[in-house]
Amino acid sequence: MSNLPEILTAGEASRLFPILADTSKEGRTLSIFLSCLENIPEFGRALLGGLGIKIGARGRVDTFTEVSLQKPLPNSKHRPDGLIVANLGKSKWTALVEAKVGASELTNQQIEAYLALAKLNAVDAIITVSNQFTPLPTHHPLTVNANLTKKVSLFHWSWAYVITQAQLLREMGEVEDREQLILLSELQRFLLHPSSGVKEFDQMPAAWSQLCSTVSAGGQINAKAEASQEVVGCWHQALDQVTTVLSRQLGNHVKVVMTRNEATDPQLRIKNALGDLASDKCLNSQLSIPDAAAPVHICADLSKRVLSFQMRVKAPGDRKSTKARLSWLLRQIADANPKDVYVRMFWPGRAAPTQFSLTDLRSDPELATGGNPGMAVLSFDVLIAKDLGPKFTQRKNFVAELVSGASDFHANVGANLTNWQAKPPKIAEGKAEPNSVSADALREQVEQEALERTA
């Protein structure tokens, strides 16, 4: 007990092999996870670094479970699952941890109680871990009283995010110690087993089917309705599942694109998505894939029941005709399966965009110039549009199609597209020597030109 942090009256150091009752899934899962976070330095740095906590080479992380704090809340039975103490040299950073597994979800009552408890005990943050997704650890699945987060930060990790961070550390060679690599692998193995209670997002809410039916019947979508907000919240969780899968496939971090304001204000992101849903009956987002030619724009169109994925690239400026510019694009996707693939072309001035299937353009490239003779295309959208029909409204099928569609688009199209880049200018003929463009040489040139004009 003497080794406990001063803010605790009781607690246990996190165990890699906890001795707990079979009914204590959450306690067992959290203990194993926190033990790995403590004993694999790169893992701890990666996860805490995402919260803005930098652990230096001399830093240390200690973790505890079954904790009781020195100053409890009056008339409250809420007890956090764990504590993280990051020793940063001259300072310490502390966070209470609450974990959920299986179908258990976080509640406002519980988390707001923990925020008050943290403030009372001068704890810096609350970290929640559950099967609920968020695009950033600084975003949270719950909307809590803003006054409670003025002194205490609130963070969230999904279990899928934890698994992905472990996978990326292994694949990118960040962990060199053999025993720690084995430990990281075993953590993944444990979390991925059904007995751990860890699940990945795999279906939209019941409100999804209802909303699709409303749109199909010609009804309007109310952005303030509970069903709309539930759908947008699950849409964002589905997108985070997409980035999780792609990150694991590519061995690199795939992220949802957000504005700076949306990144700092999760409610603004939800508000913008609700606006799109109500006005256009579409759910939109963009993914950022490392070194890709452009972000991937994803659109779920509830009116058409179409799921689309697309990237935009500029036409090459060193080619003058549309035919030559199109040939440049078609060469890049020469091996792409043309099923459901389309090319949309954007033109100068007020000319409307034109669109053709990849199959038609391959067989007859002249189609591209038919509607805009004498004009050169400015940019291309390459897209896959999947008409899902009844599958679109089915909660599990929609998420499965979204995840597989994003993966297929990158493999078939995105991974093969590159941006055109102008070649650096060459030194003009006759100007190879610096003296050829000296002040004296330029003076002689302009005087010669003047003589020729008066001759």
PDB file of N, CA and C in Angstrom, residues 323-390:
ATOM      1  N   LYS A 323      -7.797  14.832 -74.956  1.00  0.00           N
ATOM      2  CA  LYS A 323      -7.479  13.437 -75.239  1.00  0.00           C
ATOM      3  C   LYS A 323      -6.149  13.035 -74.602  1.00  0.00           C
ATOM      4  N   ALA A 324      -5.154  13.918 -74.702  1.00  0.00           N
ATOM      5  CA  ALA A 324      -3.849  13.615 -74.113  1.00  0.00           C
ATOM      6  C   ALA A 324      -3.933  13.587 -72.589  1.00  0.00           C
ATOM      7  N   ARG A 325      -4.715  14.506 -72.034  1.00  0.00           N
ATOM      8  CA  ARG A 325      -4.854  14.554 -70.578  1.00  0.00           C
ATOM      9  C   ARG A 325      -5.604  13.322 -70.060  1.00  0.00           C
ATOM     10  N   LEU A 326      -6.615  12.898 -70.809  1.00  0.00           N
ATOM     11  CA  LEU A 326      -7.353  11.698 -70.419  1.00  0.00           C
ATOM     12  C   LEU A 326      -6.474  10.460 -70.529  1.00  0.00           C
ATOM     13  N   SER A 327      -5.646  10.407 -71.553  1.00  0.00           N
ATOM     14  CA  SER A 327      -4.740   9.258 -71.704  1.00  0.00           C
ATOM     15  C   SER A 327      -3.823   9.131 -70.504  1.00  0.00           C
ATOM     16  N   TRP A 328      -3.364  10.277 -69.992  1.00  0.00           N
ATOM     17  CA  TRP A 328      -2.511  10.292 -68.784  1.00  0.00           C
ATOM     18  C   TRP A 328      -3.242   9.644 -67.611  1.00  0.00           C
ATOM     19  N   LEU A 329      -4.519   9.958 -67.448  1.00  0.00           N
ATOM     20  CA  LEU A 329      -5.300   9.385 -66.351  1.00  0.00           C
ATOM     21  C   LEU A 329      -5.557   7.894 -66.569  1.00  0.00           C
ATOM     22  N   LEU A 330      -5.973   7.531 -67.787  1.00  0.00           N
ATOM     23  CA  LEU A 330      -6.331   6.133 -68.054  1.00  0.00           C
ATOM     24  C   LEU A 330      -5.135   5.197 -67.904  1.00  0.00           C
ATOM     25  N   ARG A 331      -3.931   5.696 -68.188  1.00  0.00           N
ATOM     26  CA  ARG A 331      -2.745   4.857 -68.005  1.00  0.00           C
ATOM     27  C   ARG A 331      -2.550   4.505 -66.528  1.00  0.00           C
ATOM     28  N   GLN A 332      -2.900   5.445 -65.654  1.00  0.00           N
ATOM     29  CA  GLN A 332      -2.714   5.195 -64.226  1.00  0.00           C
ATOM     30  C   GLN A 332      -3.649   4.105 -63.708  1.00  0.00           C
ATOM     31  N   ILE A 333      -4.841   4.053 -64.256  1.00  0.00           N
ATOM     32  CA  ILE A 333      -5.813   3.062 -63.779  1.00  0.00           C
ATOM     33  C   ILE A 333      -6.065   1.983 -64.837  1.00  0.00           C
ATOM     34  N   ALA A 334      -5.010   1.671 -65.569  1.00  0.00           N
ATOM     35  CA  ALA A 334      -5.124   0.690 -66.661  1.00  0.00           C
ATOM     36  C   ALA A 334      -5.496  -0.695 -66.141  1.00  0.00           C
ATOM     37  N   ASP A 335      -5.089  -1.015 -64.908  1.00  0.00           N
ATOM     38  CA  ASP A 335      -5.365  -2.352 -64.366  1.00  0.00           C
ATOM     39  C   ASP A 335      -6.602  -2.384 -63.483  1.00  0.00           C
ATOM     40  N   ALA A 336      -7.290  -1.253 -63.367  1.00  0.00           N
ATOM     41  CA  ALA A 336      -8.456  -1.197 -62.476  1.00  0.00           C
ATOM     42  C   ALA A 336      -9.624  -1.988 -63.059  1.00  0.00           C
ATOM     43  N   ASN A 337     -10.336  -2.679 -62.195  1.00  0.00           N
ATOM     44  CA  ASN A 337     -11.583  -3.337 -62.598  1.00  0.00           C
ATOM     45  C   ASN A 337     -12.611  -2.240 -62.892  1.00  0.00           C
ATOM     46  N   PRO A 338     -13.142  -2.165 -64.091  1.00  0.00           N
ATOM     47  CA  PRO A 338     -14.002  -1.030 -64.454  1.00  0.00           C
ATOM     48  C   PRO A 338     -15.411  -1.076 -63.870  1.00  0.00           C
ATOM     49  N   LYS A 339     -15.782  -2.160 -63.194  1.00  0.00           N
ATOM     50  CA  LYS A 339     -17.146  -2.273 -62.662  1.00  0.00           C
ATOM     51  C   LYS A 339     -17.443  -1.128 -61.697  1.00  0.00           C
ATOM     52  N   ASP A 340     -18.501  -0.384 -61.969  1.00  0.00           N
ATOM     53  CA  ASP A 340     -18.974   0.727 -61.128  1.00  0.00           C
ATOM     54  C   ASP A 340     -18.006   1.901 -61.067  1.00  0.00           C
ATOM     55  N   VAL A 341     -16.970   1.931 -61.940  1.00  0.00           N
ATOM     56  CA  VAL A 341     -16.006   3.036 -61.933  1.00  0.00           C
ATOM     57  C   VAL A 341     -16.382   4.058 -63.003  1.00  0.00           C
ATOM     58  N   TYR A 342     -16.386   5.323 -62.619  1.00  0.00           N
ATOM     59  CA  TYR A 342     -16.733   6.419 -63.526  1.00  0.00           C
ATOM     60  C   TYR A 342     -15.665   7.505 -63.441  1.00  0.00           C
ATOM     61  N   VAL A 343     -15.573   8.286 -64.522  1.00  0.00           N
ATOM     62  CA  VAL A 343     -14.660   9.433 -64.557  1.00  0.00           C
ATOM     63  C   VAL A 343     -15.500  10.678 -64.822  1.00  0.00           C
ATOM     64  N   ARG A 344     -15.410  11.626 -63.916  1.00  0.00           N
ATOM     65  CA  ARG A 344     -16.121  12.904 -64.070  1.00  0.00           C
ATOM     66  C   ARG A 344     -15.096  13.967 -64.437  1.00  0.00           C
ATOM     67  N   MET A 345     -15.406  14.777 -65.453  1.00  0.00           N
ATOM     68  CA  MET A 345     -14.460  15.773 -65.957  1.00  0.00           C
ATOM     69  C   MET A 345     -14.969  17.189 -65.720  1.00  0.00           C
ATOM     70  N   PHE A 346     -14.060  18.049 -65.301  1.00  0.00           N
ATOM     71  CA  PHE A 346     -14.394  19.439 -65.019  1.00  0.00           C
ATOM     72  C   PHE A 346     -13.711  20.337 -66.042  1.00  0.00           C
ATOM     73  N   TRP A 347     -14.477  21.340 -66.529  1.00  0.00           N
ATOM     74  CA  TRP A 347     -14.051  22.148 -67.669  1.00  0.00           C
ATOM     75  C   TRP A 347     -13.897  23.623 -67.290  1.00  0.00           C
ATOM     76  N   PRO A 348     -13.217  24.396 -68.133  1.00  0.00           N
ATOM     77  CA  PRO A 348     -13.058  25.833 -67.846  1.00  0.00           C
ATOM     78  C   PRO A 348     -14.401  26.565 -67.885  1.00  0.00           C
ATOM     79  N   GLY A 349     -14.409  27.718 -67.219  1.00  0.00           N
ATOM     80  CA  GLY A 349     -15.582  28.585 -67.277  1.00  0.00           C
ATOM     81  C   GLY A 349     -16.813  27.951 -66.661  1.00  0.00           C
ATOM     82  N   ARG A 350     -17.953  28.178 -67.327  1.00  0.00           N
ATOM     83  CA  ARG A 350     -19.230  27.688 -66.794  1.00  0.00           C
ATOM     84  C   ARG A 350     -19.681  26.364 -67.406  1.00  0.00           C
ATOM     85  N   ALA A 351     -18.798  25.739 -68.131  1.00  0.00           N
ATOM     86  CA  ALA A 351     -19.156  24.450 -68.743  1.00  0.00           C
ATOM     87  C   ALA A 351     -19.456  23.418 -67.658  1.00  0.00           C
ATOM     88  N   ALA A 352     -20.561  22.715 -67.813  1.00  0.00           N
ATOM     89  CA  ALA A 352     -20.979  21.723 -66.822  1.00  0.00           C
ATOM     90  C   ALA A 352     -20.046  20.514 -66.850  1.00  0.00           C
ATOM     91  N   PRO A 353     -19.830  19.874 -65.690  1.00  0.00           N
ATOM     92  CA  PRO A 353     -19.027  18.652 -65.675  1.00  0.00           C
ATOM     93  C   PRO A 353     -19.670  17.567 -66.531  1.00  0.00           C
ATOM     94  N   THR A 354     -18.862  16.697 -67.072  1.00  0.00           N
ATOM     95  CA  THR A 354     -19.356  15.554 -67.833  1.00  0.00           C
ATOM     96  C   THR A 354     -18.854  14.271 -67.183  1.00  0.00           C
ATOM     97  N   GLN A 355     -19.584  13.184 -67.380  1.00  0.00           N
ATOM     98  CA  GLN A 355     -19.218  11.934 -66.716  1.00  0.00           C
ATOM     99  C   GLN A 355     -19.456  10.744 -67.642  1.00  0.00           C
ATOM    100  N   PHE A 356     -18.503   9.813 -67.635  1.00  0.00           N
ATOM    101  CA  PHE A 356     -18.591   8.600 -68.437  1.00  0.00           C
ATOM    102  C   PHE A 356     -18.082   7.430 -67.620  1.00  0.00           C
ATOM    103  N   SER A 357     -18.549   6.254 -67.964  1.00  0.00           N
ATOM    104  CA  SER A 357     -18.035   5.054 -67.303  1.00  0.00           C
ATOM    105  C   SER A 357     -16.614   4.789 -67.785  1.00  0.00           C
ATOM    106  N   LEU A 358     -15.834   4.158 -66.931  1.00  0.00           N
ATOM    107  CA  LEU A 358     -14.460   3.819 -67.318  1.00  0.00           C
ATOM    108  C   LEU A 358     -14.474   2.849 -68.502  1.00  0.00           C
ATOM    109  N   THR A 359     -15.437   1.958 -68.536  1.00  0.00           N
ATOM    110  CA  THR A 359     -15.543   1.006 -69.649  1.00  0.00           C
ATOM    111  C   THR A 359     -15.704   1.737 -70.978  1.00  0.00           C
ATOM    112  N   ASP A 360     -16.601   2.745 -71.016  1.00  0.00           N
ATOM    113  CA  ASP A 360     -16.847   3.484 -72.257  1.00  0.00           C
ATOM    114  C   ASP A 360     -15.633   4.308 -72.675  1.00  0.00           C
ATOM    115  N   LEU A 361     -14.957   4.930 -71.721  1.00  0.00           N
ATOM    116  CA  LEU A 361     -13.790   5.762 -72.059  1.00  0.00           C
ATOM    117  C   LEU A 361     -12.635   4.906 -72.563  1.00  0.00           C
ATOM    118  N   ARG A 362     -12.500   3.709 -72.030  1.00  0.00           N
ATOM    119  CA  ARG A 362     -11.436   2.830 -72.512  1.00  0.00           C
ATOM    120  C   ARG A 362     -11.688   2.411 -73.964  1.00  0.00           C
ATOM    121  N   SER A 363     -12.944   2.164 -74.295  1.00  0.00           N
ATOM    122  CA  SER A 363     -13.248   1.718 -75.652  1.00  0.00           C
ATOM    123  C   SER A 363     -13.314   2.880 -76.636  1.00  0.00           C
ATOM    124  N   ASP A 364     -13.652   4.097 -76.149  1.00  0.00           N
ATOM    125  CA  ASP A 364     -13.762   5.244 -77.049  1.00  0.00           C
ATOM    126  C   ASP A 364     -13.385   6.537 -76.313  1.00  0.00           C
ATOM    127  N   PRO A 365     -12.091   6.845 -76.215  1.00  0.00           N
ATOM    128  CA  PRO A 365     -11.650   8.061 -75.508  1.00  0.00           C
ATOM    129  C   PRO A 365     -12.203   9.350 -76.117  1.00  0.00           C
ATOM    130  N   GLU A 366     -12.607   9.305 -77.391  1.00  0.00           N
ATOM    131  CA  GLU A 366     -13.139  10.508 -78.042  1.00  0.00           C
ATOM    132  C   GLU A 366     -14.436  10.993 -77.388  1.00  0.00           C
ATOM    133  N   LEU A 367     -15.088  10.124 -76.622  1.00  0.00           N
ATOM    134  CA  LEU A 367     -16.310  10.528 -75.923  1.00  0.00           C
ATOM    135  C   LEU A 367     -16.065  11.747 -75.035  1.00  0.00           C
ATOM    136  N   ALA A 368     -14.864  11.821 -74.484  1.00  0.00           N
ATOM    137  CA  ALA A 368     -14.551  12.884 -73.525  1.00  0.00           C
ATOM    138  C   ALA A 368     -14.632  14.263 -74.143  1.00  0.00           C
ATOM    139  N   THR A 369     -14.332  14.389 -75.423  1.00  0.00           N
ATOM    140  CA  THR A 369     -14.277  15.714 -76.062  1.00  0.00           C
ATOM    141  C   THR A 369     -15.560  16.073 -76.786  1.00  0.00           C
ATOM    142  N   GLY A 370     -16.498  15.139 -76.864  1.00  0.00           N
ATOM    143  CA  GLY A 370     -17.700  15.355 -77.667  1.00  0.00           C
ATOM    144  C   GLY A 370     -18.495  16.581 -77.281  1.00  0.00           C
ATOM    145  N   GLY A 371     -18.700  16.818 -75.995  1.00  0.00           N
ATOM    146  CA  GLY A 371     -19.547  17.927 -75.573  1.00  0.00           C
ATOM    147  C   GLY A 371     -18.831  19.251 -75.438  1.00  0.00           C
ATOM    148  N   ASN A 372     -17.511  19.227 -75.401  1.00  0.00           N
ATOM    149  CA  ASN A 372     -16.736  20.462 -75.208  1.00  0.00           C
ATOM    150  C   ASN A 372     -15.572  20.526 -76.185  1.00  0.00           C
ATOM    151  N   PRO A 373     -15.852  20.596 -77.498  1.00  0.00           N
ATOM    152  CA  PRO A 373     -14.757  20.644 -78.490  1.00  0.00           C
ATOM    153  C   PRO A 373     -13.937  21.914 -78.316  1.00  0.00           C
ATOM    154  N   GLY A 374     -12.642  21.771 -78.478  1.00  0.00           N
ATOM    155  CA  GLY A 374     -11.755  22.925 -78.374  1.00  0.00           C
ATOM    156  C   GLY A 374     -11.394  23.311 -76.957  1.00  0.00           C
ATOM    157  N   MET A 375     -11.955  22.626 -75.963  1.00  0.00           N
ATOM    158  CA  MET A 375     -11.636  22.918 -74.568  1.00  0.00           C
ATOM    159  C   MET A 375     -10.760  21.814 -73.996  1.00  0.00           C
ATOM    160  N   ALA A 376      -9.936  22.183 -73.016  1.00  0.00           N
ATOM    161  CA  ALA A 376      -9.073  21.201 -72.354  1.00  0.00           C
ATOM    162  C   ALA A 376      -9.571  20.982 -70.930  1.00  0.00           C
ATOM    163  N   VAL A 377      -9.802  19.713 -70.566  1.00  0.00           N
ATOM    164  CA  VAL A 377     -10.308  19.374 -69.242  1.00  0.00           C
ATOM    165  C   VAL A 377      -9.320  19.848 -68.169  1.00  0.00           C
ATOM    166  N   LEU A 378      -9.872  20.339 -67.026  1.00  0.00           N
ATOM    167  CA  LEU A 378      -9.025  20.891 -65.966  1.00  0.00           C
ATOM    168  C   LEU A 378      -8.694  19.869 -64.879  1.00  0.00           C
ATOM    169  N   SER A 379      -9.677  19.032 -64.544  1.00  0.00           N
ATOM    170  CA  SER A 379      -9.442  18.048 -63.481  1.00  0.00           C
ATOM    171  C   SER A 379     -10.392  16.872 -63.647  1.00  0.00           C
ATOM    172  N   PHE A 380     -10.061  15.787 -62.940  1.00  0.00           N
ATOM    173  CA  PHE A 380     -10.842  14.555 -63.026  1.00  0.00           C
ATOM    174  C   PHE A 380     -11.267  14.110 -61.630  1.00  0.00           C
ATOM    175  N   ASP A 381     -12.499  13.636 -61.520  1.00  0.00           N
ATOM    176  CA  ASP A 381     -12.922  12.838 -60.375  1.00  0.00           C
ATOM    177  C   ASP A 381     -12.991  11.395 -60.838  1.00  0.00           C
ATOM    178  N   VAL A 382     -12.294  10.519 -60.139  1.00  0.00           N
ATOM    179  CA  VAL A 382     -12.437   9.090 -60.405  1.00  0.00           C
ATOM    180  C   VAL A 382     -13.260   8.521 -59.255  1.00  0.00           C
ATOM    181  N   LEU A 383     -14.380   7.899 -59.585  1.00  0.00           N
ATOM    182  CA  LEU A 383     -15.286   7.471 -58.523  1.00  0.00           C
ATOM    183  C   LEU A 383     -15.832   6.078 -58.759  1.00  0.00           C
ATOM    184  N   ILE A 384     -16.157   5.458 -57.653  1.00  0.00           N
ATOM    185  CA  ILE A 384     -16.915   4.210 -57.668  1.00  0.00           C
ATOM    186  C   ILE A 384     -18.263   4.505 -57.039  1.00  0.00           C
ATOM    187  N   ALA A 385     -19.328   4.259 -57.784  1.00  0.00           N
ATOM    188  CA  ALA A 385     -20.690   4.478 -57.290  1.00  0.00           C
ATOM    189  C   ALA A 385     -21.391   3.129 -57.203  1.00  0.00           C
ATOM    190  N   LYS A 386     -21.749   2.739 -55.981  1.00  0.00           N
ATOM    191  CA  LYS A 386     -22.369   1.429 -55.762  1.00  0.00           C
ATOM    192  C   LYS A 386     -23.848   1.616 -55.434  1.00  0.00           C
ATOM    193  N   ASP A 387     -24.688   1.174 -56.343  1.00  0.00           N
ATOM    194  CA  ASP A 387     -26.130   1.210 -56.121  1.00  0.00           C
ATOM    195  C   ASP A 387     -26.498   0.000 -55.260  1.00  0.00           C
ATOM    196  N   LEU A 388     -26.762   0.244 -53.982  1.00  0.00           N
ATOM    197  CA  LEU A 388     -26.975  -0.858 -53.052  1.00  0.00           C
ATOM    198  C   LEU A 388     -28.412  -1.353 -53.006  1.00  0.00           C
ATOM    199  N   GLY A 389     -29.341  -0.563 -53.525  1.00  0.00           N
ATOM    200  CA  GLY A 389     -30.742  -0.987 -53.493  1.00  0.00           C
ATOM    201  C   GLY A 389     -31.204  -1.264 -52.075  1.00  0.00           C
ATOM    202  N   PRO A 390     -31.884  -2.399 -51.836  1.00  0.00           N
ATOM    203  CA  PRO A 390     -32.386  -2.708 -50.486  1.00  0.00           C
ATOM    204  C   PRO A 390     -31.287  -2.828 -49.434  1.00  0.00           C
TER     205      PRO A 390
END
